[in-house]
CSV table of C-alpha atoms and ligand atoms in Angstrom, one decimal:
chain,number,residue,atom,x,y,z
F,1,MET,CA,0.0,0.0,0.0
F,2,GLU,CA,1.2,3.5,-0.7
F,3,ARG,CA,2.1,5.6,2.3
F,4,ILE,CA,1.1,9.2,2.8
F,5,LEU,CA,2.5,11.4,5.6
F,6,PHE,CA,0.5,14.4,6.8
F,7,ILE,CA,2.3,17.1,8.8
F,8,ASP,CA,0.6,19.9,10.7
F,9,ASP,CA,1.1,21.3,14.2
F,10,GLU,CA,-2.6,21.3,14.9
F,11,GLN,CA,-4.0,17.9,15.9
F,12,MET,CA,-7.4,19.2,14.7
F,13,VAL,CA,-6.2,19.6,11.2
F,14,LEU,CA,-4.7,16.1,11.2
F,15,ASP,CA,-7.9,14.7,12.5
F,16,GLY,CA,-9.7,16.5,9.7
F,17,PHE,CA,-7.5,14.7,7.1
F,18,LYS,CA,-8.3,11.4,8.8
F,19,ARG,CA,-12.0,12.1,8.6
F,20,LEU,CA,-11.9,13.3,5.0
F,21,LEU,CA,-10.0,10.3,3.8
F,22,TRP,CA,-11.7,7.7,5.9
F,23,GLU,CA,-13.1,5.8,2.9
F,24,TYR,CA,-9.6,5.5,1.5
F,25,ARG,CA,-8.2,3.8,4.6
F,26,ASN,CA,-7.9,0.5,2.7
F,27,ASN,CA,-6.2,2.2,-0.3
F,28,TRP,CA,-3.5,4.2,1.4
F,29,GLU,CA,-1.6,3.9,4.6
F,30,MET,CA,-1.8,7.2,6.3
F,31,GLU,CA,0.6,8.6,8.9
F,32,PHE,CA,0.4,11.8,10.9
F,33,ALA,CA,3.1,14.0,12.4
F,34,LEU,CA,2.8,17.1,14.5
F,35,SER,CA,6.1,18.6,13.5
F,36,GLY,CA,8.7,18.6,10.8
F,37,SER,CA,11.3,16.9,13.1
F,38,ASP,CA,8.8,14.1,14.0
F,39,ALA,CA,8.2,13.7,10.3
F,40,LEU,CA,11.9,13.3,9.5
F,41,ARG,CA,12.2,10.7,12.2
F,42,MET,CA,9.3,8.7,10.9
F,43,ILE,CA,10.5,8.8,7.3
F,44,GLU,CA,13.9,7.6,8.4
F,45,LEU,CA,12.2,4.6,10.0
F,46,HIS,CA,9.8,3.9,7.2
F,47,PRO,CA,9.9,5.6,3.8
F,48,VAL,CA,6.7,7.3,2.5
F,49,ASP,CA,5.4,8.0,-1.0
F,50,VAL,CA,3.9,11.4,-0.6
F,51,ILE,CA,4.2,14.1,2.1
F,52,ILE,CA,1.5,16.7,2.7
F,53,THR,CA,2.8,19.4,4.9
F,54,ASP,CA,1.7,22.7,6.4
F,55,ILE,CA,4.0,25.7,5.9
F,56,ARG,CA,3.7,27.7,9.0
F,57,MET,CA,4.7,25.5,12.0
F,58,PRO,CA,6.6,26.3,15.2
F,59,GLY,CA,10.1,24.8,15.2
F,60,MET,CA,10.8,23.6,11.7
F,61,SER,CA,8.7,25.3,9.1
F,62,GLY,CA,7.3,23.4,6.0
F,63,LEU,CA,9.9,25.1,3.9
F,64,GLU,CA,12.8,24.1,6.2
F,65,LEU,CA,11.5,20.6,6.1
F,66,LEU,CA,11.4,20.7,2.3
F,67,GLU,CA,15.0,22.0,2.3
F,68,GLN,CA,16.2,19.1,4.5
F,69,LEU,CA,14.4,16.6,2.4
F,70,LYS,CA,15.9,17.9,-0.8
F,71,GLN,CA,19.4,17.7,0.7
F,72,ASN,CA,19.0,14.1,1.7
F,73,GLU,CA,20.0,11.6,-1.0
F,74,ASN,CA,17.4,9.1,0.2
F,75,HIS,CA,14.5,11.5,0.6
F,76,ARG,CA,14.9,14.1,-2.2
F,77,ASN,CA,12.6,12.3,-4.5
F,78,ILE,CA,9.6,12.1,-2.1
F,79,PRO,CA,7.0,14.4,-3.6
F,80,VAL,CA,5.9,17.1,-1.2
F,81,VAL,CA,2.5,18.9,-1.4
F,82,VAL,CA,2.5,22.1,0.6
F,83,LEU,CA,-0.6,23.2,2.4
F,84,THR,CA,-1.3,26.8,3.0
F,85,ALA,CA,-4.0,29.1,4.3
F,86,ASP,CA,-2.0,32.0,3.2
F,87,GLN,CA,-2.7,34.2,0.3
F,88,ASP,CA,1.0,34.9,0.5
F,89,ARG,CA,2.0,34.4,-3.1
F,90,THR,CA,5.7,34.8,-2.4
F,91,LEU,CA,5.6,32.0,0.1
F,92,LYS,CA,3.8,29.8,-2.4
F,93,ARG,CA,6.3,30.6,-5.1
F,94,LYS,CA,9.1,29.9,-2.8
F,95,ALA,CA,7.7,26.5,-1.9
F,96,LEU,CA,7.5,25.6,-5.6
F,97,GLU,CA,11.0,26.9,-6.3
F,98,MET,CA,12.3,24.7,-3.5
F,99,GLY,CA,10.8,21.6,-5.1
F,100,ALA,CA,7.3,21.3,-3.8
F,101,ILE,CA,5.3,19.3,-6.3
F,102,ASP,CA,2.0,21.0,-5.7
F,103,LEU,CA,0.1,23.4,-3.5
F,104,LEU,CA,-3.2,22.9,-1.6
F,105,ASN,CA,-5.3,25.6,-0.1
F,106,LYS,CA,-6.7,25.4,3.4
F,107,PRO,CA,-9.5,24.6,4.2
F,108,VAL,CA,-9.0,21.5,2.1
F,109,ASP,CA,-11.7,20.3,-0.2
F,110,LYS,CA,-12.1,16.6,-0.2
F,111,GLU,CA,-12.4,16.0,-3.9
F,112,ASP,CA,-9.5,18.3,-4.5
F,113,LEU,CA,-7.3,16.5,-2.0
F,114,VAL,CA,-8.1,13.0,-3.3
F,115,ALA,CA,-7.5,14.1,-6.9
F,116,ARG,CA,-4.1,15.6,-6.1
F,117,ILE,CA,-3.0,12.7,-4.0
F,118,LYS,CA,-3.9,10.3,-6.9
F,119,ASN,CA,-2.0,12.5,-9.4
F,120,VAL,CA,1.1,12.8,-7.2
F,121,LEU,CA,1.2,9.0,-6.6
F,122,GLN,CA,0.9,8.4,-10.3
F,123,LEU,CA,3.8,10.8,-10.9
F,124,LYS,CA,5.9,9.2,-8.2
F,125,HIS,CA,5.3,5.8,-9.8
F,126,TYR,CA,6.6,7.0,-13.1
F,127,GLN,CA,9.5,8.8,-11.5
F,128,ASP,CA,10.5,5.6,-9.6
F,129,ILE,CA,10.5,3.7,-12.9
F,130,VAL,CA,12.7,6.4,-14.6
F,131,ILE,CA,15.1,6.4,-11.6
F,132,GLU,CA,15.4,2.6,-11.7
F,133,ASN,CA,16.1,2.7,-15.4
F,134,ASN,CA,18.7,5.3,-15.0
F,135,LYS,CA,20.5,3.4,-12.3
F,136,ALA,CA,20.6,0.4,-14.6
F,137,LEU,CA,21.9,2.5,-17.4
F,138,GLU,CA,24.7,4.0,-15.3
F,139,LYS,CA,25.7,0.5,-14.2
F,140,GLN,CA,25.6,-0.5,-17.9
F,141,LEU,CA,27.9,2.4,-18.7
F,142,VAL,CA,30.4,1.4,-16.1
F,143,ILE,CA,30.4,-2.2,-17.4
F,144,SER,CA,30.7,-1.2,-21.0
F,145,GLN,CA,33.6,1.1,-20.1
F,146,LYS,CA,35.4,-1.8,-18.4
F,147,MET,CA,34.7,-3.9,-21.5
F,148,ASP,CA,36.1,-1.2,-23.6
F,149,LEU,CA,39.3,-1.1,-21.6
F,150,VAL,CA,39.6,-4.9,-21.8
F,151,GLY,CA,38.9,-4.5,-25.5
F,152,VAL,CA,41.7,-1.9,-26.0
F,153,MET,CA,44.2,-4.1,-24.3
F,154,ALA,CA,43.1,-7.3,-25.9
F,155,SER,CA,42.9,-5.9,-29.5
F,156,GLY,CA,46.5,-4.8,-29.2
F,157,ALA,CA,47.6,-8.2,-27.9
F,158,ILE,CA,45.6,-9.9,-30.6
F,159,HIS,CA,47.2,-7.9,-33.4
F,160,ASP,CA,50.7,-8.9,-32.1
F,161,LEU,CA,49.5,-12.5,-31.8
F,162,SER,CA,48.3,-12.5,-35.3
F,163,ASN,CA,51.7,-11.2,-36.6
F,164,LEU,CA,53.6,-13.8,-34.5
F,165,LEU,CA,51.4,-16.6,-35.8
F,166,ALA,CA,52.1,-15.5,-39.4
F,167,ILE,CA,55.8,-16.0,-38.7
F,168,ILE,CA,55.2,-19.5,-37.3
F,169,VAL,CA,53.1,-20.5,-40.2
F,170,GLY,CA,55.4,-18.9,-42.8
F,171,TYR,CA,58.6,-20.5,-41.5
F,172,SER,CA,57.1,-23.9,-41.0
F,173,SER,CA,55.6,-23.9,-44.5
F,174,PHE,CA,59.0,-22.8,-45.9
F,175,LEU,CA,60.8,-25.6,-44.2
F,176,ILE,CA,58.3,-28.2,-45.4
F,177,GLU,CA,58.2,-26.9,-49.0
F,178,GLU,CA,61.9,-26.6,-49.4
F,179,ASN,CA,62.4,-30.3,-48.5
F,180,MET,CA,65.0,-29.5,-45.9
F,181,LEU,CA,63.8,-31.9,-43.3
F,182,ASP,CA,63.9,-35.7,-42.9
F,183,LYS,CA,60.6,-37.6,-42.6
F,184,ILE,CA,60.1,-37.4,-38.9
F,185,GLU,CA,61.0,-33.8,-38.7
F,186,SER,CA,58.7,-33.0,-41.6
F,187,THR,CA,55.8,-34.7,-39.9
F,188,SER,CA,56.4,-32.7,-36.8
F,189,MET,CA,56.7,-29.5,-38.8
F,190,GLU,CA,53.5,-30.2,-40.5
F,191,LYS,CA,51.8,-30.5,-37.1
F,192,ILE,CA,53.3,-27.1,-36.1
F,193,ARG,CA,52.0,-25.5,-39.3
F,194,ARG,CA,48.5,-26.9,-38.9
F,195,ALA,CA,48.3,-25.7,-35.3
F,196,GLY,CA,49.6,-22.3,-36.4
F,197,ASP,CA,46.9,-22.2,-39.1
F,198,LYS,CA,44.2,-23.1,-36.7
F,199,ALA,CA,45.4,-20.4,-34.2
F,200,SER,CA,45.5,-17.8,-37.0
F,201,SER,CA,41.9,-18.4,-38.0
F,202,LEU,CA,40.8,-18.3,-34.4
F,203,VAL,CA,42.5,-14.9,-33.9
F,204,ASN,CA,41.0,-13.6,-37.1
F,205,GLN,CA,37.6,-14.6,-35.9
F,206,ILE,CA,38.1,-12.6,-32.7
F,207,LEU,CA,39.4,-9.6,-34.7
F,208,LYS,CA,36.3,-9.8,-36.9
F,209,PHE,CA,34.0,-9.9,-33.9
F,210,SER,CA,35.7,-7.0,-32.2
F,211,ARG,CA,35.0,-4.9,-35.4
F,212,LEU,CA,31.3,-5.7,-35.3
F,213,ASP,CA,30.2,-3.1,-32.8
F,214,GLN,CA,32.1,-0.4,-34.6
F,215,LYS,CA,29.2,0.0,-37.0
F,216,LEU,CA,29.0,3.5,-38.4
F,217,THR,CA,25.6,5.2,-39.0
F,218,THR,CA,24.5,8.7,-40.0
F,219,ILE,CA,23.7,10.4,-36.7
F,220,ASN,CA,21.5,13.5,-36.2
F,221,VAL,CA,23.5,15.1,-33.4
F,222,ASN,CA,20.4,17.0,-32.1
F,223,GLU,CA,18.5,13.7,-31.6
F,224,ILE,CA,21.4,12.2,-29.6
F,225,ILE,CA,21.5,15.2,-27.4
F,226,ASP,CA,17.7,15.2,-26.9
F,227,ASP,CA,18.1,11.6,-25.7
F,228,ILE,CA,20.9,12.5,-23.3
F,229,VAL,CA,18.8,15.4,-21.9
F,230,SER,CA,15.8,13.1,-21.3
F,231,ILE,CA,18.0,10.4,-19.7
F,232,LEU,CA,19.7,12.8,-17.3
F,233,SER,CA,16.9,15.3,-16.4
F,234,PRO,CA,15.0,13.0,-14.0
F,235,THR,CA,18.2,12.2,-12.0
F,236,LEU,CA,19.1,15.9,-11.3
F,237,SER,CA,18.7,17.4,-7.9
F,238,ASN,CA,16.6,20.5,-7.8
F,239,GLY,CA,19.4,23.1,-8.0
F,240,ILE,CA,20.9,21.7,-11.1
F,241,HIS,CA,19.5,22.6,-14.5
F,242,ILE,CA,20.3,21.5,-18.0
F,243,LYS,CA,20.3,24.0,-20.8
F,244,TRP,CA,20.2,22.6,-24.3
F,245,GLY,CA,20.9,25.2,-27.0
F,246,LYS,CA,19.4,23.1,-29.8
F,247,PRO,CA,20.4,24.5,-33.2
F,248,ASN,CA,17.7,25.2,-35.7
F,249,GLU,CA,19.3,23.1,-38.4
F,250,ALA,CA,19.9,19.3,-38.2
F,251,ILE,CA,23.6,18.5,-38.0
F,252,TYR,CA,24.8,15.1,-39.1
F,253,ILE,CA,27.9,13.1,-38.4
F,254,LYS,CA,29.0,9.6,-39.3
F,255,SER,CA,29.8,7.7,-36.2
F,256,ASN,CA,28.7,5.0,-33.8
F,257,ALA,CA,25.5,6.1,-32.0
F,258,VAL,CA,26.1,4.0,-28.9
F,259,LYS,CA,29.6,5.1,-28.5
F,260,LEU,CA,28.8,8.8,-29.1
F,261,GLN,CA,26.1,8.5,-26.4
F,262,GLN,CA,28.7,7.0,-24.1
F,263,VAL,CA,31.0,9.9,-24.7
F,264,LEU,CA,28.4,12.6,-24.0
F,265,LEU,CA,27.0,10.8,-21.0
F,266,ASN,CA,30.4,10.6,-19.5
F,267,LEU,CA,31.1,14.3,-20.0
F,268,CYS,CA,27.7,15.3,-18.6
F,269,ILE,CA,27.9,13.0,-15.6
F,270,ASN,CA,31.3,14.4,-14.8
F,271,GLY,CA,29.9,17.9,-15.1
F,272,ILE,CA,27.0,17.1,-12.8
F,273,GLN,CA,29.3,15.4,-10.3
F,274,ALA,CA,31.5,18.5,-10.3
F,275,MET,CA,28.6,20.5,-8.9
F,276,SER,CA,28.9,18.9,-5.5
F,277,ASP,CA,26.8,21.6,-3.8
F,278,SER,CA,23.9,20.7,-6.1
F,279,GLN,CA,23.7,24.2,-7.6
F,280,GLY,CA,24.4,25.4,-11.1
F,281,PHE,CA,23.8,24.3,-14.7
F,282,LEU,CA,25.0,22.1,-17.4
F,283,ALA,CA,24.8,23.6,-20.8
F,284,LEU,CA,24.8,21.5,-24.0
F,285,SER,CA,25.2,22.9,-27.4
F,286,ALA,CA,26.0,21.8,-30.9
F,287,LYS,CA,27.1,23.7,-33.9
F,288,ARG,CA,28.9,23.6,-37.2
F,289,VAL,CA,32.4,25.1,-37.3
F,290,GLY,CA,33.4,26.1,-40.7
F,291,GLN,CA,32.4,23.9,-43.6
F,292,GLU,CA,33.6,20.5,-42.4
F,293,THR,CA,33.4,20.2,-38.6
F,294,VAL,CA,30.8,19.8,-35.9
F,295,CYS,CA,31.4,20.9,-32.3
F,296,ILE,CA,29.4,19.5,-29.4
F,297,GLU,CA,30.0,21.5,-26.2
F,298,VAL,CA,29.3,20.3,-22.6
F,299,MET,CA,29.8,23.1,-20.1
F,300,ASP,CA,29.3,23.0,-16.4
F,301,THR,CA,29.4,25.6,-13.6
F,302,GLY,CA,31.0,23.1,-11.2
F,303,ALA,CA,34.2,23.1,-9.2
F,304,GLY,CA,36.6,23.2,-12.2
F,305,MET,CA,40.0,21.6,-12.2
F,306,ASP,CA,43.6,22.4,-11.3
F,307,ASN,CA,46.5,21.9,-13.8
F,308,GLU,CA,47.6,18.7,-12.3
F,309,THR,CA,44.2,17.1,-12.9
F,310,MET,CA,44.0,18.5,-16.4
F,311,LYS,CA,47.3,17.0,-17.3
F,312,LYS,CA,46.3,13.4,-16.5
F,313,LEU,CA,42.7,13.8,-17.5
F,314,PHE,CA,42.6,11.2,-20.3
F,315,THR,CA,44.9,8.7,-18.8
F,316,LEU,CA,44.2,5.8,-16.5
F,317,SER,CA,45.5,7.6,-13.4
F,318,PHE,CA,42.1,8.1,-11.8
F,319,ILE,CA,41.3,4.5,-11.4
F,320,SER,CA,40.2,3.8,-7.8
F,321,ASN,CA,39.4,0.6,-6.2
F,322,GLU,CA,36.9,2.2,-3.9
F,323,GLU,CA,33.6,0.4,-3.9
F,324,GLY,CA,31.1,2.7,-5.4
F,325,LYS,CA,30.2,4.7,-8.4
F,326,LYS,CA,33.4,6.0,-9.8
F,327,THR,CA,35.8,3.9,-11.7
F,328,GLY,CA,38.1,6.6,-13.1
F,329,LEU,CA,37.7,5.1,-16.5
F,330,GLY,CA,35.3,7.7,-17.9
F,331,LEU,CA,37.6,10.1,-19.8
F,332,PHE,CA,40.0,7.4,-20.8
F,333,ALA,CA,37.2,5.6,-22.5
F,334,VAL,CA,36.0,8.9,-24.0
F,335,LYS,CA,39.4,9.5,-25.5
F,336,HIS,CA,39.7,6.0,-26.8
F,337,ILE,CA,36.3,6.2,-28.5
F,338,LEU,CA,37.1,9.5,-30.1
F,339,ASP,CA,40.4,8.2,-31.4
F,340,GLU,CA,38.6,5.3,-33.0
F,341,TYR,CA,35.9,7.5,-34.6
F,342,LYS,CA,38.0,10.4,-35.8
F,343,GLY,CA,36.8,12.7,-33.1
F,344,LYS,CA,38.8,15.3,-31.1
F,345,ILE,CA,38.4,16.7,-27.7
F,346,GLU,CA,39.5,19.8,-25.9
F,347,VAL,CA,38.9,21.1,-22.5
F,348,GLU,CA,39.0,24.5,-20.7
F,349,SER,CA,38.6,24.8,-17.0
F,350,GLU,CA,38.8,27.3,-14.2
F,351,GLN,CA,38.7,26.4,-10.5
F,352,GLY,CA,35.6,27.6,-8.8
F,353,LYS,CA,34.1,28.6,-12.2
F,354,GLY,CA,33.5,25.5,-14.2
F,355,THR,CA,34.6,23.4,-17.1
F,356,THR,CA,33.9,23.2,-20.8
F,357,PHE,CA,34.6,20.1,-22.9
F,358,ARG,CA,34.3,20.4,-26.7
F,359,VAL,CA,34.1,17.4,-28.9
F,360,PHE,CA,34.7,17.7,-32.7
F,361,PHE,CA,33.7,15.4,-35.5
F,362,PRO,CA,33.9,15.7,-39.2
F,363,LEU,CA,30.5,17.0,-40.6
F,364,PHE,CA,28.6,14.5,-42.7
F,365,GLN,CA,27.2,16.2,-45.8
F,366,GLN,CA,24.0,14.4,-46.7
Z,4,LIG,N1,33.6,18.5,-15.6
Z,4,LIG,C1,34.5,18.3,-14.7
Z,4,LIG,N2,34.7,19.2,-13.7
Z,4,LIG,C2,35.6,19.0,-12.7
Z,4,LIG,N3,36.4,17.9,-12.7
Z,4,LIG,C3,36.3,17.0,-13.6
Z,4,LIG,C4,35.3,17.1,-14.7
Z,4,LIG,N4,35.4,16.1,-15.5
Z,4,LIG,C5,36.4,15.3,-15.0
Z,4,LIG,N5,36.9,15.8,-13.9
Z,4,LIG,C6,38.0,15.3,-13.1
Z,4,LIG,O1,38.7,14.3,-13.8
Z,4,LIG,C7,38.6,13.0,-13.1
Z,4,LIG,C8,38.6,11.9,-14.1
Z,4,LIG,O2,37.3,11.8,-14.7
Z,4,LIG,P1,36.8,10.4,-15.3
Z,4,LIG,O3,35.5,10.7,-15.9
Z,4,LIG,O4,37.9,9.9,-16.1
Z,4,LIG,O5,36.7,9.5,-14.0
Z,4,LIG,P2,35.7,9.6,-12.8
Z,4,LIG,O6,34.6,10.6,-13.1
Z,4,LIG,O7,36.5,9.9,-11.6
Z,4,LIG,O8,35.1,8.2,-12.7
Z,4,LIG,P3,34.0,7.5,-13.7
Z,4,LIG,O9,33.8,8.4,-14.8
Z,4,LIG,O10,34.6,6.2,-14.0
Z,4,LIG,O11,32.8,7.4,-12.8
Z,4,LIG,C9,37.4,13.2,-12.2
Z,4,LIG,O12,37.6,12.3,-11.0
Z,4,LIG,C10,37.5,14.6,-11.8
Z,4,LIG,O13,38.4,14.9,-10.8
Z,5,LIG,MG1,33.5,10.3,-14.9
């Protein structure tokens, strides 16, 4: 059953809610708290799906409660409906700016209350699905980056292997064909050659397979960035906004869509992570530069970087074994992908101001 928490400093108001929603007691589990701090304790013990809170309360006000919820990683996604008897529009606007999902006027009308609760629960349901999907996606990103890394190392090794096998097969064939061996030696050499041949074809199969996912397609850059924005938007905390300066014309490049998405997601997630105080914006833009080049820009107003960090940005030096989200593989994978698909990257950063990454691709003329 979905849980709703009502908060008001007057017992009478809480009793009123209980009466109004009596017929829904089997649909929703309803909890009541007389103060913001009681409410926080209750949520800590048992999560809720919606909070309906008064604004003016002694001790912690509704807005202060809202602020505390938004700062808490576990609670920031609980939808909060703010109740107010006030005609004070500034207060109402403030509540919405701080992340309240809806406002309700006192005295509360039953139909109105029920309709809003249903709406908010529905929204919460969709939001939960999106958040789950995003978590799965991020996990997938980390895994595919690890695979990329293994791929980079393996493909180098496989190339060498293929060359070495060519030498083994070549020399053994030469010795057999030139009749330089006696019968026993020649039988053994034939075995070496066959084994070498078999190994060669195996290695070639692996090489072929590793080329499979390098498929190039014509990509509309605007569409890819639309996708990125809709993937990221639901995961942002309230103070962080995405600006997408979508150009009027479609811009095409020839690349691998999955890999390009991986590049942009990495840059955006880094930018968001750099806004540790959960304030600021991430600005995305795309444009043609000259006749032949496309530039995609990812700019953030985060912490920026010092020179030391900038120097080793695209290397493997950030790899950490810490259990958790960060692997330190992100920009290394980005660079590797760009090298593979004729892309270039540059970065500008200032500590305390923010960072801009620019990615360049050859323009594809339709
Ligand atoms: N936009 C940015 N603003 C500030 N620092 C950044 C930014 N992008 C990258 N960095 C710095 O560069 C480091 C390396 O980034 P990279 O994406 O390679 O790894 P990560 O983000 O630490 O881990 P992962 O991407 O695997 O989760 C980051 O830890 C951070 O210190
Ligand atoms: Mg990263």
